[in-house]
Amino acid sequence: MANLEMKLNQYVADLMVVYTKLHNVHWYVQGKQFHRMHELFENYYDKVTEDMDEVAERMLQLGQKPVASLKGALEITKIEERSEEYAKDLDLVSVVKKDFEYLLGLTLEVKEEAEKVGDDPTVDIMNEFTAYYQKELWMLNSTLA
Ligand SMILES: [Fe+2]
């Protein structure tokens, strides 16, 4: 499997797991910022599932086979799942922040591999995702400041 394909599949697997993890924090958040964070995490899981679909469909356009099972995703993912435990709003912001930092790094890695093979459409997709994670990380960091 070529480097770009491996990185794209990593992306799909990680977003599949992050999607579930964002539901976890959406459900198990508590505290004064409950409403805002409950909504924010919902926006995030809606976004990552769209992104997962976009990346998987890009792989199919390239003749590659994206992971399409939870079992398969769990074998590949580097995202650490969390158990069913209530936690404070800002603590869960930190949890999401850590995962978004990882995803930003992975986005840049995918972009680099796509650049190496001159795959401009994938570079464009990753540029869009980079801007998203940079903006959200700015907001998450400001929330925690
Ligand atoms: Fe909900």
PDB file of C-alpha atoms and ligand atoms in Angstrom:
ATOM      1  CA  MET A   1       0.000   0.000   0.000  1.00  0.00           C
ATOM      2  CA  ALA A   2       1.446   3.381  -1.013  1.00  0.00           C
ATOM      3  CA  ASN A   3       2.143   6.011   1.632  1.00  0.00           C
ATOM      4  CA  LEU A   4      -0.682   8.286   0.524  1.00  0.00           C
ATOM      5  CA  GLU A   5      -3.182   5.434   0.602  1.00  0.00           C
ATOM      6  CA  MET A   6      -2.064   4.409   4.089  1.00  0.00           C
ATOM      7  CA  LYS A   7      -2.359   7.974   5.370  1.00  0.00           C
ATOM      8  CA  LEU A   8      -5.786   8.452   3.800  1.00  0.00           C
ATOM      9  CA  ASN A   9      -6.992   5.208   5.339  1.00  0.00           C
ATOM     10  CA  GLN A  10      -5.575   6.294   8.691  1.00  0.00           C
ATOM     11  CA  TYR A  11      -7.605   9.483   8.303  1.00  0.00           C
ATOM     12  CA  VAL A  12     -10.834   7.595   7.622  1.00  0.00           C
ATOM     13  CA  ALA A  13     -10.244   5.238  10.567  1.00  0.00           C
ATOM     14  CA  ASP A  14      -9.419   8.051  12.975  1.00  0.00           C
ATOM     15  CA  LEU A  15     -12.451  10.121  11.976  1.00  0.00           C
ATOM     16  CA  MET A  16     -14.674   7.062  12.364  1.00  0.00           C
ATOM     17  CA  VAL A  17     -13.489   6.697  15.954  1.00  0.00           C
ATOM     18  CA  VAL A  18     -13.490  10.440  16.678  1.00  0.00           C
ATOM     19  CA  TYR A  19     -17.105  10.541  15.499  1.00  0.00           C
ATOM     20  CA  THR A  20     -18.075   8.114  18.273  1.00  0.00           C
ATOM     21  CA  LYS A  21     -15.826   9.833  20.806  1.00  0.00           C
ATOM     22  CA  LEU A  22     -17.475  13.198  20.081  1.00  0.00           C
ATOM     23  CA  HIS A  23     -20.831  11.592  20.818  1.00  0.00           C
ATOM     24  CA  ASN A  24     -19.351  10.335  24.062  1.00  0.00           C
ATOM     25  CA  VAL A  25     -18.363  13.870  25.166  1.00  0.00           C
ATOM     26  CA  HIS A  26     -21.656  15.290  23.813  1.00  0.00           C
ATOM     27  CA  TRP A  27     -23.542  12.881  26.092  1.00  0.00           C
ATOM     28  CA  TYR A  28     -21.281  12.820  29.151  1.00  0.00           C
ATOM     29  CA  VAL A  29     -20.483  16.523  29.492  1.00  0.00           C
ATOM     30  CA  GLN A  30     -21.536  18.268  32.691  1.00  0.00           C
ATOM     31  CA  GLY A  31     -21.011  21.706  34.169  1.00  0.00           C
ATOM     32  CA  LYS A  32     -21.862  25.369  33.725  1.00  0.00           C
ATOM     33  CA  GLN A  33     -21.010  25.316  30.017  1.00  0.00           C
ATOM     34  CA  PHE A  34     -23.167  22.226  29.397  1.00  0.00           C
ATOM     35  CA  HIS A  35     -25.421  23.729  26.727  1.00  0.00           C
ATOM     36  CA  ARG A  36     -22.654  25.397  24.751  1.00  0.00           C
ATOM     37  CA  MET A  37     -20.356  22.388  24.864  1.00  0.00           C
ATOM     38  CA  HIS A  38     -23.160  19.901  24.147  1.00  0.00           C
ATOM     39  CA  GLU A  39     -23.926  21.908  20.991  1.00  0.00           C
ATOM     40  CA  LEU A  40     -20.286  22.442  20.068  1.00  0.00           C
ATOM     41  CA  PHE A  41     -19.521  18.718  20.251  1.00  0.00           C
ATOM     42  CA  GLU A  42     -22.577  18.019  18.099  1.00  0.00           C
ATOM     43  CA  ASN A  43     -21.271  20.460  15.465  1.00  0.00           C
ATOM     44  CA  TYR A  44     -17.964  18.637  15.587  1.00  0.00           C
ATOM     45  CA  TYR A  45     -19.372  15.138  15.082  1.00  0.00           C
ATOM     46  CA  ASP A  46     -21.468  16.384  12.183  1.00  0.00           C
ATOM     47  CA  LYS A  47     -18.341  17.882  10.623  1.00  0.00           C
ATOM     48  CA  VAL A  48     -16.068  14.850  11.107  1.00  0.00           C
ATOM     49  CA  THR A  49     -18.584  12.445   9.596  1.00  0.00           C
ATOM     50  CA  GLU A  50     -18.816  14.658   6.491  1.00  0.00           C
ATOM     51  CA  ASP A  51     -15.026  14.793   6.319  1.00  0.00           C
ATOM     52  CA  MET A  52     -14.748  11.033   6.746  1.00  0.00           C
ATOM     53  CA  ASP A  53     -17.125  10.567   3.817  1.00  0.00           C
ATOM     54  CA  GLU A  54     -15.189  13.035   1.672  1.00  0.00           C
ATOM     55  CA  VAL A  55     -11.844  11.342   2.321  1.00  0.00           C
ATOM     56  CA  ALA A  56     -13.245   7.823   1.836  1.00  0.00           C
ATOM     57  CA  GLU A  57     -14.832   8.860  -1.461  1.00  0.00           C
ATOM     58  CA  ARG A  58     -11.573  10.473  -2.556  1.00  0.00           C
ATOM     59  CA  MET A  59      -9.863   7.115  -1.892  1.00  0.00           C
ATOM     60  CA  LEU A  60     -12.468   5.345  -4.039  1.00  0.00           C
ATOM     61  CA  GLN A  61     -11.850   7.860  -6.840  1.00  0.00           C
ATOM     62  CA  LEU A  62      -8.168   6.916  -6.618  1.00  0.00           C
ATOM     63  CA  GLY A  63      -8.998   3.211  -6.841  1.00  0.00           C
ATOM     64  CA  GLN A  64      -8.262   2.636  -3.158  1.00  0.00           C
ATOM     65  CA  LYS A  65     -10.376   0.831  -0.569  1.00  0.00           C
ATOM     66  CA  PRO A  66     -11.177   2.833   2.579  1.00  0.00           C
ATOM     67  CA  VAL A  67     -11.756   1.033   5.843  1.00  0.00           C
ATOM     68  CA  ALA A  68     -15.512   0.631   6.298  1.00  0.00           C
ATOM     69  CA  SER A  69     -16.001  -1.278   9.528  1.00  0.00           C
ATOM     70  CA  LEU A  70     -15.648  -0.338  13.175  1.00  0.00           C
ATOM     71  CA  LYS A  71     -13.481  -3.411  13.753  1.00  0.00           C
ATOM     72  CA  GLY A  72     -11.188  -2.389  10.920  1.00  0.00           C
ATOM     73  CA  ALA A  73     -11.058   1.225  12.102  1.00  0.00           C
ATOM     74  CA  LEU A  74     -10.157   0.194  15.655  1.00  0.00           C
ATOM     75  CA  GLU A  75      -7.234  -1.838  14.346  1.00  0.00           C
ATOM     76  CA  ILE A  76      -5.821   1.229  12.597  1.00  0.00           C
ATOM     77  CA  THR A  77      -6.797   4.232  14.698  1.00  0.00           C
ATOM     78  CA  LYS A  78      -4.451   6.159  16.949  1.00  0.00           C
ATOM     79  CA  ILE A  79      -7.355   7.854  18.732  1.00  0.00           C
ATOM     80  CA  GLU A  80      -7.807   6.710  22.308  1.00  0.00           C
ATOM     81  CA  GLU A  81     -11.443   6.025  23.144  1.00  0.00           C
ATOM     82  CA  ARG A  82     -12.974   7.177  26.418  1.00  0.00           C
ATOM     83  CA  SER A  83     -15.262   5.211  28.710  1.00  0.00           C
ATOM     84  CA  GLU A  84     -18.829   6.098  29.713  1.00  0.00           C
ATOM     85  CA  GLU A  85     -18.020   8.574  32.457  1.00  0.00           C
ATOM     86  CA  TYR A  86     -19.372  12.045  33.159  1.00  0.00           C
ATOM     87  CA  ALA A  87     -16.792  14.807  33.076  1.00  0.00           C
ATOM     88  CA  LYS A  88     -16.600  18.568  33.435  1.00  0.00           C
ATOM     89  CA  ASP A  89     -17.103  20.764  30.393  1.00  0.00           C
ATOM     90  CA  LEU A  90     -13.590  22.224  30.276  1.00  0.00           C
ATOM     91  CA  ASP A  91     -11.947  18.853  30.903  1.00  0.00           C
ATOM     92  CA  LEU A  92     -13.739  17.533  27.842  1.00  0.00           C
ATOM     93  CA  VAL A  93     -12.695  20.591  25.852  1.00  0.00           C
ATOM     94  CA  SER A  94      -9.130  19.520  26.651  1.00  0.00           C
ATOM     95  CA  VAL A  95      -9.885  15.983  25.466  1.00  0.00           C
ATOM     96  CA  VAL A  96     -11.239  17.282  22.149  1.00  0.00           C
ATOM     97  CA  LYS A  97      -8.377  19.743  21.814  1.00  0.00           C
ATOM     98  CA  LYS A  98      -5.845  16.921  22.085  1.00  0.00           C
ATOM     99  CA  ASP A  99      -7.606  14.907  19.378  1.00  0.00           C
ATOM    100  CA  PHE A 100      -7.911  17.951  17.105  1.00  0.00           C
ATOM    101  CA  GLU A 101      -4.195  18.641  17.509  1.00  0.00           C
ATOM    102  CA  TYR A 102      -3.517  15.080  16.414  1.00  0.00           C
ATOM    103  CA  LEU A 103      -5.918  15.434  13.467  1.00  0.00           C
ATOM    104  CA  LEU A 104      -4.285  18.693  12.399  1.00  0.00           C
ATOM    105  CA  GLY A 105      -0.913  16.916  12.379  1.00  0.00           C
ATOM    106  CA  LEU A 106      -2.323  14.016  10.394  1.00  0.00           C
ATOM    107  CA  THR A 107      -3.969  16.429   7.933  1.00  0.00           C
ATOM    108  CA  LEU A 108      -0.577  18.002   7.255  1.00  0.00           C
ATOM    109  CA  GLU A 109       1.002  14.551   6.814  1.00  0.00           C
ATOM    110  CA  VAL A 110      -1.656  13.544   4.266  1.00  0.00           C
ATOM    111  CA  LYS A 111      -1.141  16.843   2.463  1.00  0.00           C
ATOM    112  CA  GLU A 112       2.612  16.220   2.301  1.00  0.00           C
ATOM    113  CA  GLU A 113       2.121  12.740   0.821  1.00  0.00           C
ATOM    114  CA  ALA A 114      -0.402  14.093  -1.701  1.00  0.00           C
ATOM    115  CA  GLU A 115       2.044  16.818  -2.728  1.00  0.00           C
ATOM    116  CA  LYS A 116       4.760  14.218  -3.331  1.00  0.00           C
ATOM    117  CA  VAL A 117       2.609  12.479  -5.940  1.00  0.00           C
ATOM    118  CA  GLY A 118       1.093  15.675  -7.369  1.00  0.00           C
ATOM    119  CA  ASP A 119      -2.430  14.862  -6.191  1.00  0.00           C
ATOM    120  CA  ASP A 120      -3.802  18.424  -6.171  1.00  0.00           C
ATOM    121  CA  PRO A 121      -7.450  17.618  -5.339  1.00  0.00           C
ATOM    122  CA  THR A 122      -6.356  15.773  -2.179  1.00  0.00           C
ATOM    123  CA  VAL A 123      -4.033  18.669  -1.307  1.00  0.00           C
ATOM    124  CA  ASP A 124      -7.007  21.036  -1.688  1.00  0.00           C
ATOM    125  CA  ILE A 125      -9.169  18.897   0.605  1.00  0.00           C
ATOM    126  CA  MET A 126      -6.417  18.797   3.216  1.00  0.00           C
ATOM    127  CA  ASN A 127      -5.866  22.565   2.991  1.00  0.00           C
ATOM    128  CA  GLU A 128      -9.531  23.077   3.762  1.00  0.00           C
ATOM    129  CA  PHE A 129      -9.323  20.704   6.758  1.00  0.00           C
ATOM    130  CA  THR A 130      -6.123  22.384   7.970  1.00  0.00           C
ATOM    131  CA  ALA A 131      -7.866  25.759   8.082  1.00  0.00           C
ATOM    132  CA  TYR A 132     -10.782  24.197   9.971  1.00  0.00           C
ATOM    133  CA  TYR A 133      -8.627  22.587  12.671  1.00  0.00           C
ATOM    134  CA  GLN A 134      -6.480  25.677  13.062  1.00  0.00           C
ATOM    135  CA  LYS A 135      -9.559  27.834  13.612  1.00  0.00           C
ATOM    136  CA  GLU A 136     -11.210  25.401  16.009  1.00  0.00           C
ATOM    137  CA  LEU A 137      -7.982  24.939  17.970  1.00  0.00           C
ATOM    138  CA  TRP A 138      -7.696  28.699  18.341  1.00  0.00           C
ATOM    139  CA  MET A 139     -11.241  28.715  19.773  1.00  0.00           C
ATOM    140  CA  LEU A 140     -10.659  25.696  22.029  1.00  0.00           C
ATOM    141  CA  ASN A 141      -7.433  27.227  23.355  1.00  0.00           C
ATOM    142  CA  SER A 142      -9.251  30.526  23.964  1.00  0.00           C
ATOM    143  CA  THR A 143     -11.959  28.632  25.868  1.00  0.00           C
ATOM    144  CA  LEU A 144      -9.299  27.059  28.085  1.00  0.00           C
ATOM    145  CA  ALA A 145      -7.257  30.258  28.566  1.00  0.00           C
TER     146      ALA A 145
HETATM  147 FE    FE B   1     -27.588  14.879  20.674  1.00  0.00          FE
END
